[in-house]
């Protein structure tokens, strides 16, 4: 049985993806900071799938030692990690263009440094085995700068850049790297948004796309819903003058 470790498995996309992999006979390890919430997700998955290969471990990804201990626990008690879905993230939409340093610090600590803690510990064990797949959940917000998204967007842009670099570096170690860029998905995070969210999808939709993307033929980037992301990819290649004009027009900011 293959083993997947999902960070941020207590809610939203992480919890839905955990169910999807469990339904398809993977051993699933979910982690986050809140063990009670994780255990509720675990119970739900066990009730739905009638199989008990779901494990919950408390792990704050911004703490390097917790991450290393979690990975060691999974490897010794559950099995070799074949696939890691680095999905945990903090999200706090700026309500204005205020430059809030605490928000930057939090999002950099969790989204960027936390994900790097996971990659650091995973590559040590995957390199020795010469196999493994690390999938990083970013966001199309990282494609280009958007108004009021400086803190969250810059962490997600950094993750895309990081994954692109690691695609080359880890190839030599036989470790696969993927980046996942979802559009708007219903979750605890998007409940905080007060702006319209075009092409909003459910976390089950995201889980299906992630499962297909990670288990079929290897792909570097997994993105959905396709039409919405193609629009954002098109905006990415426009010259600054045109890009700034369009974004100002649509956001009124
Ligand atoms: N929803 C969307 O529209 C959307 C779009 C693009 C990208 N994404 C990305 O998709 C991923 C999942 O998002 P979501 O919408 O499902 O978010 P969510 O429901 O808010 O879930 C975030 C998860 O991260 C965990 N987490 C937060 N801080 C953590 C920390 N320091 N250590 C460990 N776990 C931590 C939370 O669990 P605890 O609170 O229990 O720790 C929770 O399980 C994120 O990377 C997000 O940026 C989401």
mmCIF file with all atom_site columns, N, CA and C and ligand atoms in Angstrom, residues 7-15 31-35 37-38 59-63 86-91 106 109-111 114 137-141 152 156 159 180-190 193 197 200-201 203, ligand 1:
data_model
loop_
_atom_site.group_PDB
_atom_site.id
_atom_site.type_symbol
_atom_site.label_atom_id
_atom_site.label_alt_id
_atom_site.label_comp_id
_atom_site.label_asym_id
_atom_site.label_entity_id
_atom_site.label_seq_id
_atom_site.pdbx_PDB_ins_code
_atom_site.Cartn_x
_atom_site.Cartn_y
_atom_site.Cartn_z
_atom_site.occupancy
_atom_site.B_iso_or_equiv
_atom_site.pdbx_formal_charge
_atom_site.auth_seq_id
_atom_site.auth_comp_id
_atom_site.auth_asym_id
_atom_site.auth_atom_id
_atom_site.pdbx_PDB_model_num
ATOM   1   N N   . UNK A 1 7   ? -0.076  17.594 4.586  1.00 0.00 ? 7   UNK A N   1
ATOM   2   C CA  . UNK A 1 7   ? -0.031  18.634 5.621  1.00 0.00 ? 7   UNK A CA  1
ATOM   3   C C   . UNK A 1 7   ? -1.279  19.507 5.455  1.00 0.00 ? 7   UNK A C   1
ATOM   4   N N   . UNK A 1 8   ? -1.777  20.031 6.571  1.00 0.00 ? 8   UNK A N   1
ATOM   5   C CA  . UNK A 1 8   ? -3.011  20.822 6.493  1.00 0.00 ? 8   UNK A CA  1
ATOM   6   C C   . UNK A 1 8   ? -4.188  19.930 6.139  1.00 0.00 ? 8   UNK A C   1
ATOM   7   N N   . UNK A 1 9   ? -4.230  18.733 6.762  1.00 0.00 ? 9   UNK A N   1
ATOM   8   C CA  . UNK A 1 9   ? -5.284  17.762 6.439  1.00 0.00 ? 9   UNK A CA  1
ATOM   9   C C   . UNK A 1 9   ? -6.516  17.907 7.301  1.00 0.00 ? 9   UNK A C   1
ATOM   10  N N   . UNK A 1 10  ? -6.587  18.939 8.128  1.00 0.00 ? 10  UNK A N   1
ATOM   11  C CA  . UNK A 1 10  ? -7.718  19.039 9.071  1.00 0.00 ? 10  UNK A CA  1
ATOM   12  C C   . UNK A 1 10  ? -8.957  19.692 8.482  1.00 0.00 ? 10  UNK A C   1
ATOM   13  N N   . UNK A 1 11  ? -8.811  20.372 7.345  1.00 0.00 ? 11  UNK A N   1
ATOM   14  C CA  . UNK A 1 11  ? -9.969  21.052 6.740  1.00 0.00 ? 11  UNK A CA  1
ATOM   15  C C   . UNK A 1 11  ? -9.789  21.127 5.221  1.00 0.00 ? 11  UNK A C   1
ATOM   16  N N   . UNK A 1 12  ? -10.795 21.705 4.563  1.00 0.00 ? 12  UNK A N   1
ATOM   17  C CA  . UNK A 1 12  ? -10.706 22.116 3.162  1.00 0.00 ? 12  UNK A CA  1
ATOM   18  C C   . UNK A 1 12  ? -10.127 21.105 2.189  1.00 0.00 ? 12  UNK A C   1
ATOM   19  N N   . UNK A 1 13  ? -9.228  21.603 1.350  1.00 0.00 ? 13  UNK A N   1
ATOM   20  C CA  . UNK A 1 13  ? -8.657  20.790 0.266  1.00 0.00 ? 13  UNK A CA  1
ATOM   21  C C   . UNK A 1 13  ? -7.896  19.580 0.834  1.00 0.00 ? 13  UNK A C   1
ATOM   22  N N   . UNK A 1 14  ? -7.154  19.794 1.932  1.00 0.00 ? 14  UNK A N   1
ATOM   23  C CA  . UNK A 1 14  ? -6.356  18.712 2.526  1.00 0.00 ? 14  UNK A CA  1
ATOM   24  C C   . UNK A 1 14  ? -7.239  17.564 2.993  1.00 0.00 ? 14  UNK A C   1
ATOM   25  N N   . UNK A 1 15  ? -8.327  17.881 3.713  1.00 0.00 ? 15  UNK A N   1
ATOM   26  C CA  . UNK A 1 15  ? -9.215  16.840 4.246  1.00 0.00 ? 15  UNK A CA  1
ATOM   27  C C   . UNK A 1 15  ? -9.918  16.106 3.096  1.00 0.00 ? 15  UNK A C   1
ATOM   28  N N   . UNK A 1 31  ? -1.769  15.687 8.794  1.00 0.00 ? 31  UNK A N   1
ATOM   29  C CA  . UNK A 1 31  ? -1.194  16.431 9.922  1.00 0.00 ? 31  UNK A CA  1
ATOM   30  C C   . UNK A 1 31  ? -1.649  17.882 9.863  1.00 0.00 ? 31  UNK A C   1
ATOM   31  N N   . UNK A 1 32  ? -1.631  18.510 11.028 1.00 0.00 ? 32  UNK A N   1
ATOM   32  C CA  . UNK A 1 32  ? -1.905  19.954 11.158 1.00 0.00 ? 32  UNK A CA  1
ATOM   33  C C   . UNK A 1 32  ? -1.635  20.303 12.621 1.00 0.00 ? 32  UNK A C   1
ATOM   34  N N   . UNK A 1 33  ? -1.967  21.530 13.038 1.00 0.00 ? 33  UNK A N   1
ATOM   35  C CA  . UNK A 1 33  ? -1.691  21.905 14.430 1.00 0.00 ? 33  UNK A CA  1
ATOM   36  C C   . UNK A 1 33  ? -2.766  21.410 15.384 1.00 0.00 ? 33  UNK A C   1
ATOM   37  N N   . UNK A 1 34  ? -3.942  20.996 14.858 1.00 0.00 ? 34  UNK A N   1
ATOM   38  C CA  . UNK A 1 34  ? -5.090  20.715 15.717 1.00 0.00 ? 34  UNK A CA  1
ATOM   39  C C   . UNK A 1 34  ? -5.483  19.231 15.650 1.00 0.00 ? 34  UNK A C   1
ATOM   40  N N   . UNK A 1 35  ? -5.059  18.465 16.699 1.00 0.00 ? 35  UNK A N   1
ATOM   41  C CA  . UNK A 1 35  ? -5.276  17.017 16.676 1.00 0.00 ? 35  UNK A CA  1
ATOM   42  C C   . UNK A 1 35  ? -6.757  16.653 16.749 1.00 0.00 ? 35  UNK A C   1
ATOM   43  N N   . UNK A 1 37  ? -9.339  18.287 15.461 1.00 0.00 ? 37  UNK A N   1
ATOM   44  C CA  . UNK A 1 37  ? -9.930  18.433 14.126 1.00 0.00 ? 37  UNK A CA  1
ATOM   45  C C   . UNK A 1 37  ? -9.449  17.295 13.208 1.00 0.00 ? 37  UNK A C   1
ATOM   46  N N   . UNK A 1 38  ? -8.165  16.944 13.326 1.00 0.00 ? 38  UNK A N   1
ATOM   47  C CA  . UNK A 1 38  ? -7.612  15.854 12.499 1.00 0.00 ? 38  UNK A CA  1
ATOM   48  C C   . UNK A 1 38  ? -8.325  14.538 12.797 1.00 0.00 ? 38  UNK A C   1
ATOM   49  N N   . UNK A 1 59  ? 1.287   18.371 13.890 1.00 0.00 ? 59  UNK A N   1
ATOM   50  C CA  . UNK A 1 59  ? 2.565   18.895 13.402 1.00 0.00 ? 59  UNK A CA  1
ATOM   51  C C   . UNK A 1 59  ? 2.393   20.315 12.886 1.00 0.00 ? 59  UNK A C   1
ATOM   52  N N   . UNK A 1 60  ? 3.107   21.233 13.531 1.00 0.00 ? 60  UNK A N   1
ATOM   53  C CA  . UNK A 1 60  ? 3.123   22.623 13.055 1.00 0.00 ? 60  UNK A CA  1
ATOM   54  C C   . UNK A 1 60  ? 4.298   22.730 12.088 1.00 0.00 ? 60  UNK A C   1
ATOM   55  N N   . UNK A 1 61  ? 4.008   22.982 10.809 1.00 0.00 ? 61  UNK A N   1
ATOM   56  C CA  . UNK A 1 61  ? 5.099   22.936 9.819  1.00 0.00 ? 61  UNK A CA  1
ATOM   57  C C   . UNK A 1 61  ? 6.097   24.084 9.983  1.00 0.00 ? 61  UNK A C   1
ATOM   58  N N   . UNK A 1 62  ? 5.731   25.103 10.758 1.00 0.00 ? 62  UNK A N   1
ATOM   59  C CA  . UNK A 1 62  ? 6.695   26.196 10.930 1.00 0.00 ? 62  UNK A CA  1
ATOM   60  C C   . UNK A 1 62  ? 7.781   25.816 11.956 1.00 0.00 ? 62  UNK A C   1
ATOM   61  N N   . UNK A 1 63  ? 7.623   24.639 12.607 1.00 0.00 ? 63  UNK A N   1
ATOM   62  C CA  . UNK A 1 63  ? 8.637   24.181 13.582 1.00 0.00 ? 63  UNK A CA  1
ATOM   63  C C   . UNK A 1 63  ? 9.418   23.015 12.983 1.00 0.00 ? 63  UNK A C   1
ATOM   64  N N   . UNK A 1 86  ? 2.217   18.914 0.212  1.00 0.00 ? 86  UNK A N   1
ATOM   65  C CA  . UNK A 1 86  ? 2.519   20.034 1.125  1.00 0.00 ? 86  UNK A CA  1
ATOM   66  C C   . UNK A 1 86  ? 1.488   21.128 0.892  1.00 0.00 ? 86  UNK A C   1
ATOM   67  N N   . UNK A 1 87  ? 0.393   20.991 1.646  1.00 0.00 ? 87  UNK A N   1
ATOM   68  C CA  . UNK A 1 87  ? -0.826  21.748 1.386  1.00 0.00 ? 87  UNK A CA  1
ATOM   69  C C   . UNK A 1 87  ? -1.108  22.790 2.476  1.00 0.00 ? 87  UNK A C   1
ATOM   70  N N   . UNK A 1 88  ? -0.502  22.626 3.662  1.00 0.00 ? 88  UNK A N   1
ATOM   71  C CA  . UNK A 1 88  ? -0.811  23.538 4.784  1.00 0.00 ? 88  UNK A CA  1
ATOM   72  C C   . UNK A 1 88  ? -0.413  24.964 4.438  1.00 0.00 ? 88  UNK A C   1
ATOM   73  N N   . UNK A 1 89  ? -1.277  25.888 4.830  1.00 0.00 ? 89  UNK A N   1
ATOM   74  C CA  . UNK A 1 89  ? -0.955  27.304 4.599  1.00 0.00 ? 89  UNK A CA  1
ATOM   75  C C   . UNK A 1 89  ? -1.777  28.166 5.525  1.00 0.00 ? 89  UNK A C   1
ATOM   76  N N   . UNK A 1 90  ? -1.241  29.336 5.810  1.00 0.00 ? 90  UNK A N   1
ATOM   77  C CA  . UNK A 1 90  ? -2.008  30.348 6.530  1.00 0.00 ? 90  UNK A CA  1
ATOM   78  C C   . UNK A 1 90  ? -2.546  31.318 5.486  1.00 0.00 ? 90  UNK A C   1
ATOM   79  N N   . UNK A 1 91  ? -3.704  31.871 5.786  1.00 0.00 ? 91  UNK A N   1
ATOM   80  C CA  . UNK A 1 91  ? -4.331  32.802 4.837  1.00 0.00 ? 91  UNK A CA  1
ATOM   81  C C   . UNK A 1 91  ? -5.018  33.892 5.628  1.00 0.00 ? 91  UNK A C   1
ATOM   82  N N   . UNK A 1 106 ? 3.848   36.052 9.476  1.00 0.00 ? 106 UNK A N   1
ATOM   83  C CA  . UNK A 1 106 ? 3.093   34.804 9.673  1.00 0.00 ? 106 UNK A CA  1
ATOM   84  C C   . UNK A 1 106 ? 3.068   33.982 8.378  1.00 0.00 ? 106 UNK A C   1
ATOM   85  N N   . UNK A 1 109 ? 6.439   32.548 7.499  1.00 0.00 ? 109 UNK A N   1
ATOM   86  C CA  . UNK A 1 109 ? 6.812   31.454 8.417  1.00 0.00 ? 109 UNK A CA  1
ATOM   87  C C   . UNK A 1 109 ? 6.097   30.153 8.065  1.00 0.00 ? 109 UNK A C   1
ATOM   88  N N   . UNK A 1 110 ? 4.811   30.239 7.756  1.00 0.00 ? 110 UNK A N   1
ATOM   89  C CA  . UNK A 1 110 ? 4.044   29.012 7.512  1.00 0.00 ? 110 UNK A CA  1
ATOM   90  C C   . UNK A 1 110 ? 4.171   28.594 6.038  1.00 0.00 ? 110 UNK A C   1
ATOM   91  N N   . UNK A 1 111 ? 3.743   29.482 5.145  1.00 0.00 ? 111 UNK A N   1
ATOM   92  C CA  . UNK A 1 111 ? 3.610   29.079 3.738  1.00 0.00 ? 111 UNK A CA  1
ATOM   93  C C   . UNK A 1 111 ? 4.960   28.806 3.080  1.00 0.00 ? 111 UNK A C   1
ATOM   94  N N   . UNK A 1 114 ? 7.696   27.054 6.352  1.00 0.00 ? 114 UNK A N   1
ATOM   95  C CA  . UNK A 1 114 ? 7.102   25.780 6.778  1.00 0.00 ? 114 UNK A CA  1
ATOM   96  C C   . UNK A 1 114 ? 7.190   24.728 5.677  1.00 0.00 ? 114 UNK A C   1
ATOM   97  N N   . UNK A 1 137 ? 1.383   22.730 -2.767 1.00 0.00 ? 137 UNK A N   1
ATOM   98  C CA  . UNK A 1 137 ? 0.170   23.466 -3.134 1.00 0.00 ? 137 UNK A CA  1
ATOM   99  C C   . UNK A 1 137 ? 0.469   24.968 -3.082 1.00 0.00 ? 137 UNK A C   1
ATOM   100 N N   . UNK A 1 138 ? 0.420   25.591 -4.247 1.00 0.00 ? 138 UNK A N   1
ATOM   101 C CA  . UNK A 1 138 ? 0.621   27.033 -4.319 1.00 0.00 ? 138 UNK A CA  1
ATOM   102 C C   . UNK A 1 138 ? -0.717  27.669 -4.686 1.00 0.00 ? 138 UNK A C   1
ATOM   103 N N   . UNK A 1 139 ? -0.690  28.671 -5.536 1.00 0.00 ? 139 UNK A N   1
ATOM   104 C CA  . UNK A 1 139 ? -1.931  29.340 -5.950 1.00 0.00 ? 139 UNK A CA  1
ATOM   105 C C   . UNK A 1 139 ? -1.622  30.197 -7.174 1.00 0.00 ? 139 UNK A C   1
ATOM   106 N N   . UNK A 1 140 ? -2.601  30.344 -8.081 1.00 0.00 ? 140 UNK A N   1
ATOM   107 C CA  . UNK A 1 140 ? -2.361  31.232 -9.222 1.00 0.00 ? 140 UNK A CA  1
ATOM   108 C C   . UNK A 1 140 ? -2.174  32.694 -8.803 1.00 0.00 ? 140 UNK A C   1
ATOM   109 N N   . UNK A 1 141 ? -2.505  33.004 -7.537 1.00 0.00 ? 141 UNK A N   1
ATOM   110 C CA  . UNK A 1 141 ? -2.214  34.349 -7.003 1.00 0.00 ? 141 UNK A CA  1
ATOM   111 C C   . UNK A 1 141 ? -0.705  34.614 -7.099 1.00 0.00 ? 141 UNK A C   1
ATOM   112 N N   . UNK A 1 152 ? 0.243   37.169 1.007  1.00 0.00 ? 152 UNK A N   1
ATOM   113 C CA  . UNK A 1 152 ? -0.101  35.800 0.589  1.00 0.00 ? 152 UNK A CA  1
ATOM   114 C C   . UNK A 1 152 ? 0.484   35.514 -0.796 1.00 0.00 ? 152 UNK A C   1
ATOM   115 N N   . UNK A 1 156 ? 3.206   32.573 -2.258 1.00 0.00 ? 156 UNK A N   1
ATOM   116 C CA  . UNK A 1 156 ? 2.800   31.582 -3.258 1.00 0.00 ? 156 UNK A CA  1
ATOM   117 C C   . UNK A 1 156 ? 3.670   31.695 -4.515 1.00 0.00 ? 156 UNK A C   1
ATOM   118 N N   . UNK A 1 159 ? 6.797   29.899 -3.805 1.00 0.00 ? 159 UNK A N   1
ATOM   119 C CA  . UNK A 1 159 ? 6.660   28.435 -3.873 1.00 0.00 ? 159 UNK A CA  1
ATOM   120 C C   . UNK A 1 159 ? 6.718   27.944 -5.322 1.00 0.00 ? 159 UNK A C   1
ATOM   121 N N   . UNK A 1 180 ? 0.869   22.601 -7.470 1.00 0.00 ? 180 UNK A N   1
ATOM   122 C CA  . UNK A 1 180 ? -0.586  22.543 -7.663 1.00 0.00 ? 180 UNK A CA  1
ATOM   123 C C   . UNK A 1 180 ? -1.136  23.957 -7.523 1.00 0.00 ? 180 UNK A C   1
ATOM   124 N N   . UNK A 1 181 ? -1.826  24.413 -8.533 1.00 0.00 ? 181 UNK A N   1
ATOM   125 C CA  . UNK A 1 181 ? -2.382  25.774 -8.513 1.00 0.00 ? 181 UNK A CA  1
ATOM   126 C C   . UNK A 1 181 ? -3.910  25.729 -8.674 1.00 0.00 ? 181 UNK A C   1
ATOM   127 N N   . UNK A 1 182 ? -4.634  25.708 -7.551 1.00 0.00 ? 182 UNK A N   1
ATOM   128 C CA  . UNK A 1 182 ? -6.096  25.674 -7.636 1.00 0.00 ? 182 UNK A CA  1
ATOM   129 C C   . UNK A 1 182 ? -6.680  27.078 -7.806 1.00 0.00 ? 182 UNK A C   1
ATOM   130 N N   . UNK A 1 183 ? -7.816  27.159 -8.502 1.00 0.00 ? 183 UNK A N   1
ATOM   131 C CA  . UNK A 1 183 ? -8.579  28.414 -8.525 1.00 0.00 ? 183 UNK A CA  1
ATOM   132 C C   . UNK A 1 183 ? -9.308  28.559 -7.191 1.00 0.00 ? 183 UNK A C   1
ATOM   133 N N   . UNK A 1 184 ? -10.424 29.285 -7.176 1.00 0.00 ? 184 UNK A N   1
ATOM   134 C CA  . UNK A 1 184 ? -11.153 29.465 -5.916 1.00 0.00 ? 184 UNK A CA  1
ATOM   135 C C   . UNK A 1 184 ? -11.868 28.169 -5.515 1.00 0.00 ? 184 UNK A C   1
ATOM   136 N N   . UNK A 1 185 ? -11.603 27.723 -4.286 1.00 0.00 ? 185 UNK A N   1
ATOM   137 C CA  . UNK A 1 185 ? -12.192 26.488 -3.771 1.00 0.00 ? 185 UNK A CA  1
ATOM   138 C C   . UNK A 1 185 ? -12.853 26.810 -2.428 1.00 0.00 ? 185 UNK A C   1
ATOM   139 N N   . UNK A 1 186 ? -14.073 26.285 -2.221 1.00 0.00 ? 186 UNK A N   1
ATOM   140 C CA  . UNK A 1 186 ? -14.770 26.531 -0.949 1.00 0.00 ? 186 UNK A CA  1
ATOM   141 C C   . UNK A 1 186 ? -13.962 25.922 0.198  1.00 0.00 ? 186 UNK A C   1
ATOM   142 N N   . UNK A 1 187 ? -13.636 26.723 1.216  1.00 0.00 ? 187 UNK A N   1
ATOM   143 C CA  . UNK A 1 187 ? -12.887 26.214 2.374  1.00 0.00 ? 187 UNK A CA  1
ATOM   144 C C   . UNK A 1 187 ? -12.967 27.244 3.494  1.00 0.00 ? 187 UNK A C   1
ATOM   145 N N   . UNK A 1 188 ? -12.340 26.901 4.633  1.00 0.00 ? 188 UNK A N   1
ATOM   146 C CA  . UNK A 1 188 ? -12.290 27.846 5.766  1.00 0.00 ? 188 UNK A CA  1
ATOM   147 C C   . UNK A 1 188 ? -11.651 29.159 5.313  1.00 0.00 ? 188 UNK A C   1
ATOM   148 N N   . UNK A 1 189 ? -10.613 29.048 4.451  1.00 0.00 ? 189 UNK A N   1
ATOM   149 C CA  . UNK A 1 189 ? -9.893  30.243 4.006  1.00 0.00 ? 189 UNK A CA  1
ATOM   150 C C   . UNK A 1 189 ? -10.771 31.135 3.141  1.00 0.00 ? 189 UNK A C   1
ATOM   151 N N   . UNK A 1 190 ? -11.447 30.534 2.152  1.00 0.00 ? 190 UNK A N   1
ATOM   152 C CA  . UNK A 1 190 ? -12.202 31.379 1.222  1.00 0.00 ? 190 UNK A CA  1
ATOM   153 C C   . UNK A 1 190 ? -13.469 31.949 1.859  1.00 0.00 ? 190 UNK A C   1
ATOM   154 N N   . UNK A 1 193 ? -13.109 35.586 2.384  1.00 0.00 ? 193 UNK A N   1
ATOM   155 C CA  . UNK A 1 193 ? -13.095 36.527 1.265  1.00 0.00 ? 193 UNK A CA  1
ATOM   156 C C   . UNK A 1 193 ? -14.408 37.281 1.154  1.00 0.00 ? 193 UNK A C   1
ATOM   157 N N   . UNK A 1 197 ? -15.856 35.500 -6.173 1.00 0.00 ? 197 UNK A N   1
ATOM   158 C CA  . UNK A 1 197 ? -14.881 34.448 -6.501 1.00 0.00 ? 197 UNK A CA  1
ATOM   159 C C   . UNK A 1 197 ? -15.353 33.689 -7.732 1.00 0.00 ? 197 UNK A C   1
ATOM   160 N N   . UNK A 1 200 ? -15.937 29.420 -8.593 1.00 0.00 ? 200 UNK A N   1
ATOM   161 C CA  . UNK A 1 200 ? -15.742 28.778 -7.280 1.00 0.00 ? 200 UNK A CA  1
ATOM   162 C C   . UNK A 1 200 ? -16.136 27.296 -7.346 1.00 0.00 ? 200 UNK A C   1
ATOM   163 N N   . UNK A 1 201 ? -15.286 26.425 -6.824 1.00 0.00 ? 201 UNK A N   1
ATOM   164 C CA  . UNK A 1 201 ? -15.548 24.979 -6.851 1.00 0.00 ? 201 UNK A CA  1
ATOM   165 C C   . UNK A 1 201 ? -15.491 24.409 -5.437 1.00 0.00 ? 201 UNK A C   1
ATOM   166 N N   . UNK A 1 203 ? -14.331 21.583 -2.407 1.00 0.00 ? 203 UNK A N   1
ATOM   167 C CA  . UNK A 1 203 ? -13.050 20.934 -2.084 1.00 0.00 ? 203 UNK A CA  1
ATOM   168 C C   . UNK A 1 203 ? -13.008 19.504 -2.647 1.00 0.00 ? 203 UNK A C   1
HETATM 169 N N1  . LIG B 2 .   ? -9.279  27.551 -1.143 1.00 0.00 ? 1   LIG B N1  1
HETATM 170 C C1  . LIG B 2 .   ? -8.803  28.168 -2.207 1.00 0.00 ? 1   LIG B C1  1
HETATM 171 O O1  . LIG B 2 .   ? -9.526  28.872 -2.939 1.00 0.00 ? 1   LIG B O1  1
HETATM 172 C C2  . LIG B 2 .   ? -7.345  28.032 -2.574 1.00 0.00 ? 1   LIG B C2  1
HETATM 173 C C3  . LIG B 2 .   ? -6.925  28.552 -3.802 1.00 0.00 ? 1   LIG B C3  1
HETATM 174 C C4  . LIG B 2 .   ? -5.587  28.444 -4.156 1.00 0.00 ? 1   LIG B C4  1
HETATM 175 C C5  . LIG B 2 .   ? -4.704  27.801 -3.306 1.00 0.00 ? 1   LIG B C5  1
HETATM 176 N N2  . LIG B 2 .   ? -5.132  27.313 -2.109 1.00 0.00 ? 1   LIG B N2  1
HETATM 177 C C6  . LIG B 2 .   ? -4.157  26.637 -1.245 1.00 0.00 ? 1   LIG B C6  1
HETATM 178 O O2  . LIG B 2 .   ? -4.639  25.334 -0.956 1.00 0.00 ? 1   LIG B O2  1
HETATM 179 C C7  . LIG B 2 .   ? -4.153  24.919 0.325  1.00 0.00 ? 1   LIG B C7  1
HETATM 180 C C8  . LIG B 2 .   ? -5.319  24.487 1.199  1.00 0.00 ? 1   LIG B C8  1
HETATM 181 O O3  . LIG B 2 .   ? -6.182  25.584 1.322  1.00 0.00 ? 1   LIG B O3  1
HETATM 182 P P1  . LIG B 2 .   ? -7.648  25.486 1.941  1.00 0.00 ? 1   LIG B P1  1
HETATM 183 O O4  . LIG B 2 .   ? -8.439  26.514 1.250  1.00 0.00 ? 1   LIG B O4  1
HETATM 184 O O5  . LIG B 2 .   ? -8.111  24.079 2.006  1.00 0.00 ? 1   LIG B O5  1
HETATM 185 O O6  . LIG B 2 .   ? -7.311  26.072 3.389  1.00 0.00 ? 1   LIG B O6  1
HETATM 186 P P2  . LIG B 2 .   ? -7.893  25.811 4.828  1.00 0.00 ? 1   LIG B P2  1
HETATM 187 O O7  . LIG B 2 .   ? -9.203  25.098 4.799  1.00 0.00 ? 1   LIG B O7  1
HETATM 188 O O8  . LIG B 2 .   ? -7.781  27.108 5.534  1.00 0.00 ? 1   LIG B O8  1
HETATM 189 O O9  . LIG B 2 .   ? -6.787  24.802 5.407  1.00 0.00 ? 1   LIG B O9  1
HETATM 190 C C9  . LIG B 2 .   ? -5.509  25.193 5.738  1.00 0.00 ? 1   LIG B C9  1
HETATM 191 C C10 . LIG B 2 .   ? -4.874  24.014 6.469  1.00 0.00 ? 1   LIG B C10 1
HETATM 192 O O10 . LIG B 2 .   ? -3.539  24.377 6.856  1.00 0.00 ? 1   LIG B O10 1
HETATM 193 C C11 . LIG B 2 .   ? -3.366  24.023 8.222  1.00 0.00 ? 1   LIG B C11 1
HETATM 194 N N3  . LIG B 2 .   ? -2.354  24.872 8.812  1.00 0.00 ? 1   LIG B N3  1
HETATM 195 C C12 . LIG B 2 .   ? -2.355  26.236 8.934  1.00 0.00 ? 1   LIG B C12 1
HETATM 196 N N4  . LIG B 2 .   ? -1.236  26.639 9.553  1.00 0.00 ? 1   LIG B N4  1
HETATM 197 C C13 . LIG B 2 .   ? -0.493  25.519 9.815  1.00 0.00 ? 1   LIG B C13 1
HETATM 198 C C14 . LIG B 2 .   ? 0.763   25.270 10.429 1.00 0.00 ? 1   LIG B C14 1
HETATM 199 N N5  . LIG B 2 .   ? 1.520   26.264 10.926 1.00 0.00 ? 1   LIG B N5  1
HETATM 200 N N6  . LIG B 2 .   ? 1.219   23.991 10.494 1.00 0.00 ? 1   LIG B N6  1
HETATM 201 C C15 . LIG B 2 .   ? 0.474   22.983 10.022 1.00 0.00 ? 1   LIG B C15 1
HETATM 202 N N7  . LIG B 2 .   ? -0.723  23.132 9.437  1.00 0.00 ? 1   LIG B N7  1
HETATM 203 C C16 . LIG B 2 .   ? -1.200  24.393 9.340  1.00 0.00 ? 1   LIG B C16 1
HETATM 204 C C17 . LIG B 2 .   ? -4.744  24.155 8.851  1.00 0.00 ? 1   LIG B C17 1
HETATM 205 O O11 . LIG B 2 .   ? -4.897  23.297 9.955  1.00 0.00 ? 1   LIG B O11 1
HETATM 206 P P3  . LIG B 2 .   ? -4.808  23.682 11.511 1.00 0.00 ? 1   LIG B P3  1
HETATM 207 O O12 . LIG B 2 .   ? -5.491  25.007 11.682 1.00 0.00 ? 1   LIG B O12 1
HETATM 208 O O13 . LIG B 2 .   ? -5.514  22.535 12.157 1.00 0.00 ? 1   LIG B O13 1
HETATM 209 O O14 . LIG B 2 .   ? -3.350  23.717 11.810 1.00 0.00 ? 1   LIG B O14 1
HETATM 210 C C18 . LIG B 2 .   ? -5.620  23.623 7.713  1.00 0.00 ? 1   LIG B C18 1
HETATM 211 O O15 . LIG B 2 .   ? -5.686  22.217 7.771  1.00 0.00 ? 1   LIG B O15 1
HETATM 212 C C19 . LIG B 2 .   ? -3.376  26.108 0.869  1.00 0.00 ? 1   LIG B C19 1
HETATM 213 O O16 . LIG B 2 .   ? -2.018  25.950 0.549  1.00 0.00 ? 1   LIG B O16 1
HETATM 214 C C20 . LIG B 2 .   ? -3.943  27.299 0.096  1.00 0.00 ? 1   LIG B C20 1
HETATM 215 O O17 . LIG B 2 .   ? -3.043  28.367 0.036  1.00 0.00 ? 1   LIG B O17 1
HETATM 216 C C21 . LIG B 2 .   ? -6.437  27.414 -1.716 1.00 0.00 ? 1   LIG B C21 1
#
